[in-house]
Coordinates of C-alpha atoms and ligand atoms in Angstrom, one line a residue:
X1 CA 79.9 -23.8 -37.5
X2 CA 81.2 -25.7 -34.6
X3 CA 79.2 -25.8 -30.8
X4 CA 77.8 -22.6 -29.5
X5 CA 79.3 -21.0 -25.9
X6 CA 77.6 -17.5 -26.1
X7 CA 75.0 -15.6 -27.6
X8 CA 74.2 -11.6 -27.6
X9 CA 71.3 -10.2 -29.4
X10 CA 69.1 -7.5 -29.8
X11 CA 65.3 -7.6 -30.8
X12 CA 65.0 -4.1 -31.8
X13 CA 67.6 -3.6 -34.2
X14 CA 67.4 -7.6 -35.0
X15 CA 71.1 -8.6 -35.0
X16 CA 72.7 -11.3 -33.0
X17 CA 75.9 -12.3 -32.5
X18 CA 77.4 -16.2 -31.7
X19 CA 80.6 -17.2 -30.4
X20 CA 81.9 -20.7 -31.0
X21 CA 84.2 -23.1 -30.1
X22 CA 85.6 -22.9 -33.5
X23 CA 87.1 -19.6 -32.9
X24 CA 84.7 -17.6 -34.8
X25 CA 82.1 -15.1 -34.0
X26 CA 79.1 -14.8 -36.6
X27 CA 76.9 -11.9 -36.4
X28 CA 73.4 -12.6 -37.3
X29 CA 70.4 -10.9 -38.8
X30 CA 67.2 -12.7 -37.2
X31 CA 64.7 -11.5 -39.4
X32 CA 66.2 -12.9 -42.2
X33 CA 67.6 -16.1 -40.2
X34 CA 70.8 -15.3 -42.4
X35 CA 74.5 -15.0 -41.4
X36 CA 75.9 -11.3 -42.2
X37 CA 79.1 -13.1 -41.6
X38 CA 81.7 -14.3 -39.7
X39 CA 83.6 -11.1 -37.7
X40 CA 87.3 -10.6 -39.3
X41 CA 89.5 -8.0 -40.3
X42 CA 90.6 -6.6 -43.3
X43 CA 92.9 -9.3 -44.4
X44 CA 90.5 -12.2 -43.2
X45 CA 91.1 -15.5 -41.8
X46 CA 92.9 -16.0 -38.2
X47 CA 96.5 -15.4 -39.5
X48 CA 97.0 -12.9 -36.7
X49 CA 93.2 -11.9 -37.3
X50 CA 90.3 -12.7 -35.1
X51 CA 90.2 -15.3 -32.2
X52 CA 92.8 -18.2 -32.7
X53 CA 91.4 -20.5 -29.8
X54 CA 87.5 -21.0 -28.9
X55 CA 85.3 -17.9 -28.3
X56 CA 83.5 -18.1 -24.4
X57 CA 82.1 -14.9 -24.0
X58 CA 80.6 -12.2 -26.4
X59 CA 78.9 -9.2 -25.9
X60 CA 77.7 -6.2 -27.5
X61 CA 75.9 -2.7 -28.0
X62 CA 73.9 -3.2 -31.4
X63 CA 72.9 0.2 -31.3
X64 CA 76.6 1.0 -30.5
X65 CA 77.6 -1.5 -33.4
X66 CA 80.4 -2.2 -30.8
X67 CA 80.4 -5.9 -29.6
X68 CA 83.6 -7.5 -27.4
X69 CA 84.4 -11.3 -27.2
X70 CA 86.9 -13.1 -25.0
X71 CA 88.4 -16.4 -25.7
X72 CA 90.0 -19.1 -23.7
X73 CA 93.6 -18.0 -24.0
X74 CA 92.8 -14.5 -22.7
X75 CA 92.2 -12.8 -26.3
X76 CA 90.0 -9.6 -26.1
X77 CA 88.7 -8.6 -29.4
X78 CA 86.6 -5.3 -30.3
X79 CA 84.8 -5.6 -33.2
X80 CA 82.8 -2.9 -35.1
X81 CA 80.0 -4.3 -36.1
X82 CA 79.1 -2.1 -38.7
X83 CA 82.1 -2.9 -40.7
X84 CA 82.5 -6.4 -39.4
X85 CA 85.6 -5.7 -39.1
X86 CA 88.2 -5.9 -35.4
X87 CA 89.2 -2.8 -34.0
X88 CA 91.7 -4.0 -32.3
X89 CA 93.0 -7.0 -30.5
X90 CA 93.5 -6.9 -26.5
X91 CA 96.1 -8.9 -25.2
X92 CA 99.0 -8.6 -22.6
X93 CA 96.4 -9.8 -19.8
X94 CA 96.5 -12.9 -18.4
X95 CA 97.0 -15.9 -21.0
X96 CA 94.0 -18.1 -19.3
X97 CA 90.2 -18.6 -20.1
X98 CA 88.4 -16.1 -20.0
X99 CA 85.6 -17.3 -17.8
X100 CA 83.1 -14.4 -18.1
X101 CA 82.5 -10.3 -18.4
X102 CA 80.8 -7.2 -18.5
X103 CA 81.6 -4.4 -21.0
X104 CA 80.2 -0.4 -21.4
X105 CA 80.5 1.0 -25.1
X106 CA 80.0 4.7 -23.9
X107 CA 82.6 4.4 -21.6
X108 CA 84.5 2.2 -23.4
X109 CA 85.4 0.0 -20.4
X110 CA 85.3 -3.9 -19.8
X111 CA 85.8 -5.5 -16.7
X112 CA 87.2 -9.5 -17.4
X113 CA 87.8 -12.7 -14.8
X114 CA 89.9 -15.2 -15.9
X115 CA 90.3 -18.7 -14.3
X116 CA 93.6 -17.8 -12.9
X117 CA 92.0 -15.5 -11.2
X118 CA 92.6 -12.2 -12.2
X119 CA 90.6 -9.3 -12.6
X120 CA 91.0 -6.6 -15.3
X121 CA 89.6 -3.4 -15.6
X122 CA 90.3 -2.2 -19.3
X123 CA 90.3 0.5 -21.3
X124 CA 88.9 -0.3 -24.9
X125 CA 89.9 2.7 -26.5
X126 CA 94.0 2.3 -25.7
X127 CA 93.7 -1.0 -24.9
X128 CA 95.5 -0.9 -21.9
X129 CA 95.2 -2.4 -18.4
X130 CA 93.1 0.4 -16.2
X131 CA 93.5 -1.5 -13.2
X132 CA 95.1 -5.4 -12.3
X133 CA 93.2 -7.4 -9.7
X134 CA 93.1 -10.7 -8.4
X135 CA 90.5 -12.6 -7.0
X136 CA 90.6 -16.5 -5.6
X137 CA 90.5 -19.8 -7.3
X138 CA 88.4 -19.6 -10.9
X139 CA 85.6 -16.4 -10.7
X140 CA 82.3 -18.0 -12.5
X141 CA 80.4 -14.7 -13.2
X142 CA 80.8 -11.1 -12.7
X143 CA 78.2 -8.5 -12.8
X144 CA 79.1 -4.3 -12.9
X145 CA 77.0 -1.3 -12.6
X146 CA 78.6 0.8 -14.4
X147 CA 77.4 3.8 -13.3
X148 CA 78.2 3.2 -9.8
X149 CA 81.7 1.2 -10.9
X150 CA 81.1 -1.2 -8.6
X151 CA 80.8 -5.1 -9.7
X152 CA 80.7 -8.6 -7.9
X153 CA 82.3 -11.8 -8.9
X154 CA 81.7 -15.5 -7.5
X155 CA 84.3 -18.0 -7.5
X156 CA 85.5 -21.5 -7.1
X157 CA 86.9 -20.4 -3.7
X158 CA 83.3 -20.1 -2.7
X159 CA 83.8 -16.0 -1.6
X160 CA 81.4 -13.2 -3.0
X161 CA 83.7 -10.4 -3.6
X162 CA 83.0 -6.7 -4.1
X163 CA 85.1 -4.8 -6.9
X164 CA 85.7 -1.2 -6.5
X165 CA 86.5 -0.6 -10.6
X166 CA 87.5 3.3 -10.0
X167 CA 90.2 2.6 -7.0
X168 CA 91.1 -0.9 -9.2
X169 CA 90.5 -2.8 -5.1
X170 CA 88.7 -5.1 -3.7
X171 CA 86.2 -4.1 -0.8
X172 CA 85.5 -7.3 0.7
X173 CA 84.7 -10.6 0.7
X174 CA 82.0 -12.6 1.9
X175 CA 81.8 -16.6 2.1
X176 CA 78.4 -18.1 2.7
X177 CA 79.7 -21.7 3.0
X178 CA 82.7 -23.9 1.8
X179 CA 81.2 -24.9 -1.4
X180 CA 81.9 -23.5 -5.6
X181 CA 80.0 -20.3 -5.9
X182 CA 78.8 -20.5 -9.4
X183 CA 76.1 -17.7 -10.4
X184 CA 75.1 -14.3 -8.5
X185 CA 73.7 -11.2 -9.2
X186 CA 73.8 -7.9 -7.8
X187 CA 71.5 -4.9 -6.8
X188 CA 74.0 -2.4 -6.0
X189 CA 72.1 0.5 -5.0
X190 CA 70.6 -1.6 -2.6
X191 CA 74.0 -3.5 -1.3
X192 CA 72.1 -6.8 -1.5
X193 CA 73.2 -9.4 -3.8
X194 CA 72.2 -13.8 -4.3
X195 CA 74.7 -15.9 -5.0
X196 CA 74.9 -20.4 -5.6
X197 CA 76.7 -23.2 -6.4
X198 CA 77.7 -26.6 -5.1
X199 CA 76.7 -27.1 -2.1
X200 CA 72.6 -26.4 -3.2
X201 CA 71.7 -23.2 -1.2
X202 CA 70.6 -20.0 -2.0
X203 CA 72.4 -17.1 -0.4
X204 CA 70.7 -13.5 -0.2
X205 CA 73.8 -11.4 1.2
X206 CA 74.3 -7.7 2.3
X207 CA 77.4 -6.4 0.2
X208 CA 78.1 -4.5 3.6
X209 CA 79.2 -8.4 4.8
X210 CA 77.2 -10.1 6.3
X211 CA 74.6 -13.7 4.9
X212 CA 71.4 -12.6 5.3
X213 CA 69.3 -15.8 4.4
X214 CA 70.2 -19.2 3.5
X215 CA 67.4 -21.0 1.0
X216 CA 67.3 -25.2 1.3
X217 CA 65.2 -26.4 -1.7
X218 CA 67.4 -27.7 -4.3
X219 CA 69.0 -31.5 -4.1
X220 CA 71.8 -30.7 -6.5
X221 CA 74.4 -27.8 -7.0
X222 CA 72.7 -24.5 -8.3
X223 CA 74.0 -23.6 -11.8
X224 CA 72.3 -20.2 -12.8
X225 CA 70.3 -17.6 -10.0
X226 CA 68.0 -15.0 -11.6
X227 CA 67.0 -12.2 -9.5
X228 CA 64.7 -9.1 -9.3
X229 CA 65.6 -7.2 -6.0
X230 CA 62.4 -4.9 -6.6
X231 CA 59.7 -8.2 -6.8
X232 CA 62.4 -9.5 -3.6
X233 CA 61.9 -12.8 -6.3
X234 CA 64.6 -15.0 -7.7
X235 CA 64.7 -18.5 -9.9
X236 CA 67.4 -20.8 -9.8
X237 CA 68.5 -23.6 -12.1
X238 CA 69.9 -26.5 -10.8
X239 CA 71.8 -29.6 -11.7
X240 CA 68.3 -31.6 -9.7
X241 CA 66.6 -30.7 -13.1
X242 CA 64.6 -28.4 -11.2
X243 CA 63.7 -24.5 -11.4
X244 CA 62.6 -22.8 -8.0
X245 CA 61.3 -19.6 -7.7
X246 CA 61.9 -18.0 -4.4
X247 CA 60.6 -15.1 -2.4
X248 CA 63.2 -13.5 -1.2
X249 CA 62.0 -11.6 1.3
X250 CA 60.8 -14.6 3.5
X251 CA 63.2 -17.4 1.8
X252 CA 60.3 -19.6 1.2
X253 CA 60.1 -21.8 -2.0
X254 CA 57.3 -20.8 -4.0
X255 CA 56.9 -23.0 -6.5
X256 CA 59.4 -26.0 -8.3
X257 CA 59.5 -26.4 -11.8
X258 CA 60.2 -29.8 -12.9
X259 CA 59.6 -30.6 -16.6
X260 CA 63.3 -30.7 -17.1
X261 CA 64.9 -33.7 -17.2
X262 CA 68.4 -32.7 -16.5
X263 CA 70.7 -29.8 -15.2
X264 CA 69.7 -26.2 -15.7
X265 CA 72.0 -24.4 -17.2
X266 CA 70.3 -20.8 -18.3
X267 CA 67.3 -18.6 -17.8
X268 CA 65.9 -15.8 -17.9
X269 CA 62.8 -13.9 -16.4
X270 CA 60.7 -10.8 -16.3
X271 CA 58.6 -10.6 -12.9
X272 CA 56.9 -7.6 -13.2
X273 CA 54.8 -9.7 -15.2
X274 CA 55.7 -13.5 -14.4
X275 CA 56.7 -14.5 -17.1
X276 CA 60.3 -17.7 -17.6
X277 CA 62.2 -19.5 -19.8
X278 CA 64.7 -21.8 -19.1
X279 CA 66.6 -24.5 -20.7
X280 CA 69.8 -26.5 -20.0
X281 CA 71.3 -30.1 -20.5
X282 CA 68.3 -31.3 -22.1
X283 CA 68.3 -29.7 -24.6
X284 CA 64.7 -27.7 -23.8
X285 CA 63.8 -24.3 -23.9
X286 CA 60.4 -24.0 -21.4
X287 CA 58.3 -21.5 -20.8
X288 CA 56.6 -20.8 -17.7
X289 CA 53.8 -19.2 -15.9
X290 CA 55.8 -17.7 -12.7
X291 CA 52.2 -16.8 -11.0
X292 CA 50.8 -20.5 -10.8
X293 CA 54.2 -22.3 -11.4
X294 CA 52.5 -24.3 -14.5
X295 CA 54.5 -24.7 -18.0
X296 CA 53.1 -22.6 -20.8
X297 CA 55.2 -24.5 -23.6
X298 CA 57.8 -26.1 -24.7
X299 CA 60.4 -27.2 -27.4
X300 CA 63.4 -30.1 -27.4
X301 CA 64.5 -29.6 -30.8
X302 CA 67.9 -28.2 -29.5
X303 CA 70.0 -31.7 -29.7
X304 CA 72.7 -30.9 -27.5
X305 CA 73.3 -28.9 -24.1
X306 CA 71.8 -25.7 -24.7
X307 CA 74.8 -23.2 -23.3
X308 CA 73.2 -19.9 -23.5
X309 CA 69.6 -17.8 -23.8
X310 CA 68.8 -14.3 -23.9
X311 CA 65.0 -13.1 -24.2
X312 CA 63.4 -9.7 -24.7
X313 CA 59.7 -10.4 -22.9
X314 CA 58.4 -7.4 -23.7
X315 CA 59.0 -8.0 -27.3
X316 CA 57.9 -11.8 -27.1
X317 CA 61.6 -12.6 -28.2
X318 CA 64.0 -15.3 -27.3
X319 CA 67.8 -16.7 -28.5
X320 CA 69.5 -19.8 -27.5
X321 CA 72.6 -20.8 -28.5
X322 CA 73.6 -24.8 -28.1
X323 CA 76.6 -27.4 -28.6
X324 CA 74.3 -28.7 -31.1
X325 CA 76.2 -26.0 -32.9
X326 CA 72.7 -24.3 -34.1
X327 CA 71.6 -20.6 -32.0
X328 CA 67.9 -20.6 -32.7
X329 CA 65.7 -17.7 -32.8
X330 CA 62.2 -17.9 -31.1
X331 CA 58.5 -15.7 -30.8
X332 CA 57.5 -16.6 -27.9
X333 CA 53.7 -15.7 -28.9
X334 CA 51.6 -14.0 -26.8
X335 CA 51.2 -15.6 -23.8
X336 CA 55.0 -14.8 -22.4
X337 CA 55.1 -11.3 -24.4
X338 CA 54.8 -8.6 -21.4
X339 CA 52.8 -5.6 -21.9
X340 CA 55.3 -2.8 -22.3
X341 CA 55.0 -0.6 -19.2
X342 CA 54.3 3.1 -20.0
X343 CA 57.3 5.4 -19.0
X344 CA 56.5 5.6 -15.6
X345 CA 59.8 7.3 -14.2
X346 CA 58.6 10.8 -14.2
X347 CA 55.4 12.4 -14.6
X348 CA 56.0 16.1 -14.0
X349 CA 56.4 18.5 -16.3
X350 CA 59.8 20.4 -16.8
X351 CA 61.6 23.3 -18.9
X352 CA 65.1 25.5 -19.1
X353 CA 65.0 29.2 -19.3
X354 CA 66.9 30.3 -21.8
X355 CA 69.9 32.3 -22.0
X356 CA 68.4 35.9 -22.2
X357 CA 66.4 35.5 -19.3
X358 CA 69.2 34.4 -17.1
X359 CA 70.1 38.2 -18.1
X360 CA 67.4 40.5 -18.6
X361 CA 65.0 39.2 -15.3
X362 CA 67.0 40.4 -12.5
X363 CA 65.4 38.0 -9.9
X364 CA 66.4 35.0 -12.0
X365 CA 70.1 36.4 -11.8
X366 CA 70.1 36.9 -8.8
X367 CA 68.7 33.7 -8.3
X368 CA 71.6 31.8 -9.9
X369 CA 73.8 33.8 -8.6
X370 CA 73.0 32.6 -5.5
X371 CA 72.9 29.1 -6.2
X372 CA 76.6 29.2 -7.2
X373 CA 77.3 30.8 -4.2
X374 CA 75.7 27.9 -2.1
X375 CA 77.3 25.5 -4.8
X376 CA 81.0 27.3 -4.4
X377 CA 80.8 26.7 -7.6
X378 CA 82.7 28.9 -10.3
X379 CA 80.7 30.2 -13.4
X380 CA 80.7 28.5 -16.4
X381 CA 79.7 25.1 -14.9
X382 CA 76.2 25.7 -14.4
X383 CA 73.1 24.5 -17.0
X384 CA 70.2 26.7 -17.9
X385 CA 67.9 27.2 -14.9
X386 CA 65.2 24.7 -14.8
X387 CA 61.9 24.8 -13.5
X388 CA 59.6 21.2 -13.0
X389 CA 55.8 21.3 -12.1
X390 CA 53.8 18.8 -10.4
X391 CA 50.6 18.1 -10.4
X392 CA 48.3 16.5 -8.3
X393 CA 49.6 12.5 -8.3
X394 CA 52.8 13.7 -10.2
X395 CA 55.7 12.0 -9.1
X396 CA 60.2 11.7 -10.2
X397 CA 61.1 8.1 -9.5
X398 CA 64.6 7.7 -7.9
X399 CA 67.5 8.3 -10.1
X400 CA 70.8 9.7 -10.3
X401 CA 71.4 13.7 -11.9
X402 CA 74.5 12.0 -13.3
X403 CA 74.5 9.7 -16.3
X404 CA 77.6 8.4 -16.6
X405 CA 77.3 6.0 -19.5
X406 CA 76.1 9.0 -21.5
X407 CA 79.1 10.4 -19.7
X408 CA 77.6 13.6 -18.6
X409 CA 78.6 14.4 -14.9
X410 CA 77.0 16.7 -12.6
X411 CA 78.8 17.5 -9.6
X412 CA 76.0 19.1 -7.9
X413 CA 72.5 20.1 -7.9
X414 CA 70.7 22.9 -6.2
X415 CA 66.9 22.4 -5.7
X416 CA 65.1 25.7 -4.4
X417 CA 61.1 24.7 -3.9
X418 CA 59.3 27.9 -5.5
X419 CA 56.3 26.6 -4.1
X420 CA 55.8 23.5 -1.8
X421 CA 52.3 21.3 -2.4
X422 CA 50.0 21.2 0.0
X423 CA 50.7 17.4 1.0
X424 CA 53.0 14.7 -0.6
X425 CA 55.7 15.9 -3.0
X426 CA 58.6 15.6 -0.7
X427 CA 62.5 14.8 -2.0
X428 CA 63.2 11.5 -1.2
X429 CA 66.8 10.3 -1.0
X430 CA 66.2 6.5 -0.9
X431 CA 69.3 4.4 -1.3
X432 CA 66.8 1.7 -1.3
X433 CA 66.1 -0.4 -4.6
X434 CA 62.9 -1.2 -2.6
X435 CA 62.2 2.9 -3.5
X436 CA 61.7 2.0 -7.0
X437 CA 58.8 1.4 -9.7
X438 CA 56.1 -0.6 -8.5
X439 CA 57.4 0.3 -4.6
X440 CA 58.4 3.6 -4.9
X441 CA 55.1 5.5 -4.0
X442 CA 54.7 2.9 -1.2
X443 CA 58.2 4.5 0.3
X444 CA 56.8 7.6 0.1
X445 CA 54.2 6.4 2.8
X446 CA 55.9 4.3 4.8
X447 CA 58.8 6.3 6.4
X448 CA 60.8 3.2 7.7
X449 CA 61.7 1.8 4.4
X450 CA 63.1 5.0 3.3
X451 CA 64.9 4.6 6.9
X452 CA 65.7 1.7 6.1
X453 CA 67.9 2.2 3.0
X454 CA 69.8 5.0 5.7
X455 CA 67.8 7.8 3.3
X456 CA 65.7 10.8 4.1
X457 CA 63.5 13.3 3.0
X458 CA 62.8 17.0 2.8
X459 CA 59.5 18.3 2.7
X460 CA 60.8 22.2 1.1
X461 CA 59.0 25.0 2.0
X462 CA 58.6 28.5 0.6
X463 CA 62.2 29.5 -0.7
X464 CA 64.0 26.6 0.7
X465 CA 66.8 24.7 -1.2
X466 CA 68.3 21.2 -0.7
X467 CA 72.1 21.2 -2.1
X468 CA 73.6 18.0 -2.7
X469 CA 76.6 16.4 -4.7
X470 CA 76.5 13.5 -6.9
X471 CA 80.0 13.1 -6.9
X472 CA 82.3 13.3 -4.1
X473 CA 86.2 16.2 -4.2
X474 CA 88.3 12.8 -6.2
X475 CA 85.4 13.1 -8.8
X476 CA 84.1 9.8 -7.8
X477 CA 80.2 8.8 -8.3
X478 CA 78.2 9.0 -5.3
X479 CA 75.5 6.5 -4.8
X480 CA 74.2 7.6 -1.9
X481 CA 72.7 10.8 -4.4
X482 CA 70.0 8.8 -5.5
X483 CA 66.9 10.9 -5.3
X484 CA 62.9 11.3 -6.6
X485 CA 59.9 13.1 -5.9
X486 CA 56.8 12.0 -3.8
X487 CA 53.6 12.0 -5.8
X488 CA 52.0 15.5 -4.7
X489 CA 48.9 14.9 -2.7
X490 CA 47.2 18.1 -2.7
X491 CA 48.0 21.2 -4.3
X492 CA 50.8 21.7 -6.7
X493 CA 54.2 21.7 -6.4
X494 CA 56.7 24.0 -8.3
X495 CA 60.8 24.0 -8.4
X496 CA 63.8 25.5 -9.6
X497 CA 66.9 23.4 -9.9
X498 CA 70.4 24.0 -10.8
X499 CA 72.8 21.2 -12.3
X500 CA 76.7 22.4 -12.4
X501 CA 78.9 20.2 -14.6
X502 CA 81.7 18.9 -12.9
X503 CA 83.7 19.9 -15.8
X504 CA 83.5 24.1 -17.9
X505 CA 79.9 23.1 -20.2
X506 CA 79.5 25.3 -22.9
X507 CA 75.7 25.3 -22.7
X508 CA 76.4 27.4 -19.7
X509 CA 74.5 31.1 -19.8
X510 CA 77.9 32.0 -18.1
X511 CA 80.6 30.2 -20.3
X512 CA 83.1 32.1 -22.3
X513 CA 85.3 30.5 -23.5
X514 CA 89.0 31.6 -24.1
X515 CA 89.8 34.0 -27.2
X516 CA 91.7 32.3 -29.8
X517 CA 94.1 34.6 -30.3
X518 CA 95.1 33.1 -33.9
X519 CA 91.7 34.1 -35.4
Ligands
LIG601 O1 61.4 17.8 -7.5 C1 62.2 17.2 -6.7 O2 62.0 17.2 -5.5 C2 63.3 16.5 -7.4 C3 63.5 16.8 -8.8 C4 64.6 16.1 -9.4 O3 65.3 15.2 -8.9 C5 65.0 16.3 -10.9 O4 64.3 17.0 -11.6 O5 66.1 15.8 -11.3
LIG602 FE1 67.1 14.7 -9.9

């Protein structure tokens, strides 16, 4: 094996995958330590097989057993990673390095930069171009929600740009300064994004266009930004050696790391419980203590620039991958392993009627028969009625009624409240990151932040319904649908909700589905 550009893994199902500047990509088991083996086809070797220049990027859905890897003359390659075998080769793109990129196994969809500049949407099943784009000089990183199909990239140009992937456009550009942009990240609910590179400043920007703080710390170009836009925390690497962790919310420095002892290349980070690694030129992986800013640990066995990490803190689990041409797998121990967080997204209680009683209780008939009406939408579209309870303190974090990676796509939702609590309990339509986990009850008290995300909320009463699409008449995802439920405060709270499919579902107490007139 040759020197190490990427790594992918997965602690749960305990598979990694490498890809090298020798043109290979070797999928891992890390219990065992072992290669499963090098990723080829059917006839083996490169003759027209597999990767025939070095592998940059790879990454994968183990529980998929899909992975995709992108080399440095433009070569896609989908592998199955059950088989070991390619699917299928993806070329006809542009012919230059493929300098990084996101993919979605459910939808079957990567979006890919190269350093000419060009930006690909593809389809993985066909293999064919969805949509061409083109960005300035050499685009560093990208980053996509794919659920919203929007993504960012950072370039050599020094612009942020923001990708609409369902038109195939750009939306705009923003320039902090005239230097290399060379990491960001996104929260695209939230429009806010950071971005670094050369010139040494942190940049926390509103997608809508505008810079809205400028950090001064580092005394080197910034080569890697890590960001949680709940926490309002980042960390960036740098090529000073050091690591600084910054509140983003006030721009201050809070504390700088410094036992490297030369440019940071990679790290990773879980704030909701403070825990960091991160490693670079040195060779080092380090783990730190984000709450005092002191090291817990750390290793140099790596012997050459260490290129990539990925870590799993709630499992205690870390990969690096290194030009020392060795990916080593590491337990972090206990002190960096997170507690796992309890499922905290909703805590009410819900159930579907089923089909009889949409037609033997009249009032539940008439019910939906309503709700379509409201809806304008036809029969046949519309799940099984659903009532949720809420208790006292029983809350639905924001989230979308659409899941588009599991593709299932409701056009719109009708929420009748059967019977309002006392206090609390109120529909919140956020569009404010803020609005989420550990914040999300606090936005339920403090009415500005909801305001300031340009939400709202509805506090039902008796027979009321709220009515509102997730995806807009061209079938397009609509973020602005994000929506949860306020803890209830006193009382209990009871609804009844509608979902209707944008497409015919034939869960549907009202589909029937054309006679085949052959049988
Ligand atoms: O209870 C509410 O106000 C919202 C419920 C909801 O969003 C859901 O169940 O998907
Ligand atoms: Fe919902």
């Amino acid at each position: 094996m040759s020197a190490i550009y990427d790594v992918a893994a997965d602690f749960i199902t305990n598979k990694s995958l490498t890809a090298s500047w020798d043109t290979s990509v070797i999928l891992w088991d890390l219990n065992a330590g072992t290669e499963v083996g090098p990723l080829t086809c059917s006839g083996g070797g490169y003759g027209g097989c597999g990767h025939t220049v070095s592998v940059w990027r790879v990454v994968a859905d183990f529980t998929a057993e899909l992975a995709l890897s992108g080399d440095s003359g433009g070569t896609l390659i989908l592998w199955n990673l059950a088989t070991g075998q390619e699917v299928r080769a993806i070329t006809g793109g542009p012919s230059s390095i493929i300098t990084d990129m996101s993919a979605d196994f459910g939808l079957l969809k990567a979006f890919v930069a190269t350093s000419d500049g060009s930006m690909v949407v593809w389809d993985l099943s066909a293999g064919t171009q969805v949509h061409a784009m083109s960005a300035n000089y050499n685009p560093n990183q990208v980053q996509v929600d794919w659920d919203l199909l929007q993504a960012i990239s950072c370039d050599n140009s020094g612009n942020l740009v923001l990708w609409d992937l369902d038109l195939g456009q750009e939306v705009r550009q923003i320039k902090p300064n005239v230097g290399k942009l060379v990491t960001c990240q996104a929260d695209f609910p939230s429009m806010q994004a950071v971005t670094a590179g050369d010139d040494s400043e942190l940049y926390l920007v509103d997608l809508s266009g505008s810079v809205v703080r400028t950090m001064t710390g580092h005394t080197n170009g910034i080569r890697t930004v890590v960001a949680d836009f709940t926490a309002m925390m980042a960390l960036t690497g740098s090529i000073d050696s050091t690591v600084i962790l910054w509140d983003l919310s006030t721009g201050s420095a809070v504390h700088t790391l410094t036992s490297h002892l030369s440019t940071v290349q990679a790290i990773a980070a879980d704030f909701s419980c403070m825990r960091a690694l991160s490693t670079g030129n040195d060779g080092k992986l380090v783990a730190w203590d984000l709450d005092t800013g002191l090291q817990i640990a750390e290793d140099g066995s790596h012997t050459d620039r260490v290129t990539s990490l990925v870590a799993d803190f709630s499992l205690g689990k870390a990969l690096t991958g290194s030009r020392d041409t060795v990916a080593k797998y590491w337990d972090l121990g206990e002190a960096m392993t997170c507690a796992a967080s309890p499922d905290k997204v909703r805590t009410n209680s819900q159930f579907y009627l089923d089909q009889a009683e949409h037609y033997q209780v009249p009032l539940v008939a008439e019910l939906v028969r309503r709700m379509h009406v409201l809806a304008r939408m036809p029969d046949g579209h519309g799940e099984p009625l659903q009532v949720g309870q809420y208790h006292l303190g029983e809350f639905y974090q924001p989230h979308f009624d659409s899941e588009l990676s599991q593709n299932l796509r409701r056009a719109v939702t009708v929420l009748v409240y059967l019977d309002p609590p006392k206090a609390g309990g109120e529909t919140i339509f956020p569009k404010h990151r803020k609005c989420q986990d550990a914040d999300f009850a606090d936005c339920c008290n403090r009415t500005e932040l909801i305001a300031e995300g340009k939400g709202f909320w509805v506090r039902g009463k008796k027979g009321q319904a709220v009515v509102f699409y997730s995806h807009d008449l061209d079938g397009r995802h609509n973020p602005l649908s994000m929506h949860g439920s306020c803890p209830v405060l006193a009382g209990e709270k009871w609804v009844a909700q509608q979902w209707f499919r944008l497409e015919p579902y034939a869960g549907s107490p009202y589909f029937f589905p054309v006679a085949d007139s052959a049988t």
